[in-house]
Amino acid sequence: MQLTVAEAIAVQEDLRRHVVTTDDTSPAPRYVAGLDVAYDGDEYAAAVVVLEVIRAATVELQEVDRAVVRGRTAFPYVPGLFAFREVPGLVAALERLRVTPELLVCDGQGLAHPRRFGLACHLGVVTGLPSLGVGKTAFVGEWQEPGTARGEASELVLDGEVVGKVLRTQNKTKPVFVSVGHRVSLGTAVERVLELAPRYRLPETTRAADRACRDGLAER
């Protein structure tokens, strides 16, 4: 059954009550998943790529699992309701994994959303897994440009509330927009994003999932 826009907003309003914005008590995650969806019209390929985080003298990231699901979305593109296009395919891909991720890194927003319930929150709540969002651009809020060095950050503020961080992941590159999804604090979300972005602007989880969903869409 396809939801109307009003029904989808009501679902967001109901589910957002379950968002937890404090840290999970488990250790730093060993298995971290990147999630992304590529589109060709209403057809999509939803990808989840799981990386193992090996913490030694330096952090190494190795792919250990992936799943790609093809499908056709039944929900229109509506700003603020993008999760209703992406969640079904991403959940289906998560269910095909052999390795269960301990953290979901979404290509999108979490609390940095008009109703404080973006894709990262939605996926976190429906799966029960810790999650965070990393956006390439700001969807909502006001912010100041952070310093130019890796690790410098400024607050992303919406209606007087801090809903995320504007984070410089590499020296003198454009920042990314980090926000809490579920069962992760904002400070920890920033730490995880920096750990997952040792060389490039975007986390390796995001880069891997982006390639996987594009490749999946190209397959016929």
Short mmCIF file of C-alpha atoms in Angstrom, two decimals:
data_model
loop_
_atom_site.label_atom_id
_atom_site.label_comp_id
_atom_site.label_asym_id
_atom_site.label_seq_id
_atom_site.Cartn_x
_atom_site.Cartn_y
_atom_site.Cartn_z
CA MET A 1 0.00 0.00 0.00
CA GLN A 2 1.42 3.37 -1.05
CA LEU A 3 1.40 6.06 1.61
CA THR A 4 0.18 9.57 0.97
CA VAL A 5 2.43 12.49 1.86
CA ALA A 6 0.31 13.22 4.94
CA GLU A 7 0.51 9.58 6.06
CA ALA A 8 4.29 9.53 5.57
CA ILE A 9 4.71 12.65 7.69
CA ALA A 10 2.54 11.02 10.38
CA VAL A 11 4.84 7.97 10.31
CA GLN A 12 7.88 10.22 10.79
CA GLU A 13 6.22 12.02 13.68
CA ASP A 14 5.45 8.69 15.34
CA LEU A 15 8.83 7.02 14.78
CA ARG A 16 10.96 10.00 15.79
CA ARG A 17 9.86 9.50 19.40
CA HIS A 18 12.04 6.38 19.43
CA VAL A 19 15.29 8.07 18.36
CA VAL A 20 18.11 7.71 20.92
CA THR A 21 20.75 10.44 20.73
CA THR A 22 23.18 9.01 23.28
CA ASP A 23 25.96 6.52 22.69
CA ASP A 24 25.40 2.81 22.60
CA THR A 25 27.32 1.10 25.40
CA SER A 26 29.09 -1.37 23.10
CA PRO A 27 32.78 -0.91 22.12
CA ALA A 28 33.87 0.96 19.02
CA PRO A 29 32.31 -0.86 16.06
CA ARG A 30 34.35 -3.44 14.19
CA TYR A 31 31.92 -3.74 11.27
CA VAL A 32 30.61 -0.52 9.74
CA ALA A 33 28.25 -0.31 6.77
CA GLY A 34 27.87 2.34 4.11
CA LEU A 35 24.47 2.64 2.47
CA ASP A 36 23.48 4.36 -0.77
CA VAL A 37 20.88 4.20 -3.54
CA ALA A 38 21.25 5.00 -7.25
CA TYR A 39 18.27 5.79 -9.48
CA ASP A 40 17.26 5.58 -13.12
CA GLY A 41 13.83 7.12 -13.08
CA ASP A 42 11.80 5.06 -10.61
CA GLU A 43 14.15 2.08 -10.86
CA TYR A 44 16.78 1.85 -8.16
CA ALA A 45 19.73 -0.15 -6.92
CA ALA A 46 20.17 -0.08 -3.14
CA ALA A 47 23.60 -1.06 -1.83
CA VAL A 48 25.05 -1.85 1.58
CA VAL A 49 28.81 -2.41 1.86
CA VAL A 50 30.30 -3.60 5.16
CA LEU A 51 33.87 -2.62 6.03
CA GLU A 52 35.90 -4.10 8.85
CA VAL A 53 37.69 -1.41 10.89
CA ILE A 54 41.10 -2.72 11.91
CA ARG A 55 42.57 -0.46 14.58
CA ALA A 56 46.34 -0.81 14.96
CA ALA A 57 49.08 1.81 14.61
CA THR A 58 46.89 3.16 11.83
CA VAL A 59 43.30 2.38 10.94
CA GLU A 60 42.76 -0.04 8.06
CA LEU A 61 39.42 -0.57 6.35
CA GLN A 62 38.67 -3.81 4.53
CA GLU A 63 35.48 -4.82 2.78
CA VAL A 64 33.99 -8.01 4.23
CA ASP A 65 30.47 -8.10 2.81
CA ARG A 66 28.08 -6.36 0.43
CA ALA A 67 24.55 -6.68 -0.89
CA VAL A 68 22.78 -4.89 -3.74
CA VAL A 69 19.02 -4.97 -4.34
CA ARG A 70 17.28 -3.81 -7.50
CA GLY A 71 13.71 -2.53 -7.42
CA ARG A 72 11.20 0.15 -8.34
CA THR A 73 10.22 2.85 -5.90
CA ALA A 74 6.54 3.41 -5.16
CA PHE A 75 6.95 6.76 -3.39
CA PRO A 76 7.41 10.10 -5.20
CA TYR A 77 10.33 12.45 -4.62
CA VAL A 78 9.22 14.79 -1.84
CA PRO A 79 11.80 16.90 0.05
CA GLY A 80 11.92 15.75 3.67
CA LEU A 81 10.41 12.36 2.83
CA PHE A 82 13.29 10.88 0.88
CA ALA A 83 13.59 7.98 3.32
CA PHE A 84 10.32 6.54 2.02
CA ARG A 85 11.99 6.03 -1.37
CA GLU A 86 15.18 4.54 0.05
CA VAL A 87 14.38 2.58 3.22
CA PRO A 88 12.59 -0.41 1.58
CA GLY A 89 15.52 -1.21 -0.72
CA LEU A 90 18.15 -0.59 1.93
CA VAL A 91 16.40 -2.79 4.49
CA ALA A 92 16.12 -5.54 1.88
CA ALA A 93 19.87 -5.24 1.19
CA LEU A 94 20.67 -5.33 4.91
CA GLU A 95 18.70 -8.55 5.23
CA ARG A 96 20.92 -10.21 2.61
CA LEU A 97 24.18 -9.55 4.45
CA ARG A 98 26.17 -12.34 6.05
CA VAL A 99 27.98 -9.91 8.38
CA THR A 100 25.77 -7.78 10.63
CA PRO A 101 27.05 -4.19 10.80
CA GLU A 102 27.40 -2.47 14.15
CA LEU A 103 27.02 1.02 12.69
CA LEU A 104 25.14 2.33 9.65
CA VAL A 105 26.67 5.32 7.84
CA CYS A 106 24.00 6.83 5.63
CA ASP A 107 24.52 9.09 2.64
CA GLY A 108 22.09 11.70 3.95
CA GLN A 109 20.77 13.36 7.07
CA GLY A 110 19.74 12.26 10.53
CA LEU A 111 18.50 14.88 13.01
CA ALA A 112 19.45 17.61 10.51
CA HIS A 113 15.95 17.45 9.06
CA PRO A 114 12.83 19.66 9.34
CA ARG A 115 11.11 17.08 11.56
CA ARG A 116 14.38 15.81 13.12
CA PHE A 117 13.91 12.48 11.36
CA GLY A 118 16.01 12.04 8.24
CA LEU A 119 17.11 8.84 6.55
CA ALA A 120 19.74 7.95 9.18
CA CYS A 121 17.17 8.23 12.00
CA HIS A 122 14.58 6.27 10.02
CA LEU A 123 16.93 3.40 9.23
CA GLY A 124 18.31 3.34 12.75
CA VAL A 125 14.89 3.12 14.36
CA VAL A 126 13.43 0.49 12.01
CA THR A 127 16.53 -1.74 12.21
CA GLY A 128 17.51 -1.00 15.81
CA LEU A 129 21.12 -0.45 14.69
CA PRO A 130 23.29 2.55 15.63
CA SER A 131 23.33 4.99 12.72
CA LEU A 132 24.55 8.39 11.60
CA GLY A 133 24.17 10.59 8.56
CA VAL A 134 26.86 12.21 6.42
CA GLY A 135 25.50 14.71 3.92
CA LYS A 136 27.48 16.28 1.11
CA THR A 137 25.43 19.46 1.45
CA ALA A 138 23.27 21.03 4.17
CA PHE A 139 19.54 20.29 3.96
CA VAL A 140 18.48 22.59 6.78
CA GLY A 141 20.02 24.93 9.33
CA GLU A 142 22.54 27.73 9.62
CA TRP A 143 26.28 27.32 10.02
CA GLN A 144 29.63 29.03 9.87
CA GLU A 145 32.51 27.78 7.75
CA PRO A 146 34.81 25.67 9.97
CA GLY A 147 38.59 26.05 10.03
CA THR A 148 40.53 24.67 7.08
CA ALA A 149 42.34 21.83 8.91
CA ARG A 150 41.13 18.23 9.08
CA GLY A 151 38.99 17.70 12.17
CA GLU A 152 37.83 21.28 12.56
CA ALA A 153 34.07 21.69 12.85
CA SER A 154 31.29 24.17 13.42
CA GLU A 155 27.73 23.72 14.64
CA LEU A 156 24.77 23.19 12.34
CA VAL A 157 21.87 24.99 14.01
CA LEU A 158 18.15 24.75 13.27
CA ASP A 159 15.60 26.81 15.23
CA GLY A 160 18.18 27.44 17.94
CA GLU A 161 19.03 23.74 18.33
CA VAL A 162 22.30 22.08 17.33
CA VAL A 163 21.29 19.33 14.88
CA GLY A 164 24.70 18.44 13.47
CA LYS A 165 28.30 19.36 12.81
CA VAL A 166 29.88 20.87 9.74
CA LEU A 167 33.07 18.81 9.61
CA ARG A 168 36.30 19.24 7.67
CA THR A 169 37.48 15.70 6.95
CA GLN A 170 40.54 16.72 4.93
CA ASN A 171 42.68 19.86 4.87
CA LYS A 172 41.23 22.61 2.69
CA THR A 173 38.40 20.52 1.25
CA LYS A 174 34.68 21.20 1.37
CA PRO A 175 33.16 20.10 4.70
CA VAL A 176 30.58 17.38 5.17
CA PHE A 177 27.44 17.60 7.31
CA VAL A 178 27.31 15.04 10.12
CA SER A 179 24.21 14.35 12.18
CA VAL A 180 22.98 11.76 14.66
CA GLY A 181 20.79 8.96 13.40
CA HIS A 182 20.11 6.59 16.32
CA ARG A 183 22.04 5.28 19.34
CA VAL A 184 25.04 7.53 18.62
CA SER A 185 25.94 10.89 20.14
CA LEU A 186 27.00 13.77 17.91
CA GLY A 187 30.55 13.75 19.31
CA THR A 188 30.93 10.05 18.58
CA ALA A 189 29.42 10.50 15.11
CA VAL A 190 32.14 13.03 14.30
CA GLU A 191 34.84 10.67 15.60
CA ARG A 192 33.52 7.80 13.50
CA VAL A 193 33.35 9.90 10.33
CA LEU A 194 36.95 11.08 10.75
CA GLU A 195 38.09 7.51 11.33
CA LEU A 196 36.31 6.37 8.17
CA ALA A 197 37.71 9.21 6.05
CA PRO A 198 41.50 8.78 6.30
CA ARG A 199 42.30 10.00 2.77
CA TYR A 200 39.30 11.54 1.05
CA ARG A 201 36.53 13.99 1.84
CA LEU A 202 33.84 11.31 2.07
CA PRO A 203 34.01 8.27 4.36
CA GLU A 204 35.20 5.06 2.70
CA THR A 205 31.84 3.52 3.60
CA THR A 206 30.03 6.14 1.52
CA ARG A 207 32.48 5.82 -1.37
CA ALA A 208 32.15 2.03 -1.45
CA ALA A 209 28.35 2.07 -1.29
CA ASP A 210 28.17 4.74 -4.00
CA ARG A 211 30.24 2.59 -6.38
CA ALA A 212 28.25 -0.53 -5.51
CA CYS A 213 24.81 0.98 -6.16
CA ARG A 214 25.94 2.61 -9.42
CA ASP A 215 27.41 -0.66 -10.62
CA GLY A 216 24.25 -2.46 -9.59
CA LEU A 217 22.07 -0.04 -11.52
CA ALA A 218 24.22 -0.45 -14.63
CA GLU A 219 23.80 -4.22 -14.64
CA ARG A 220 21.07 -5.45 -16.92
#
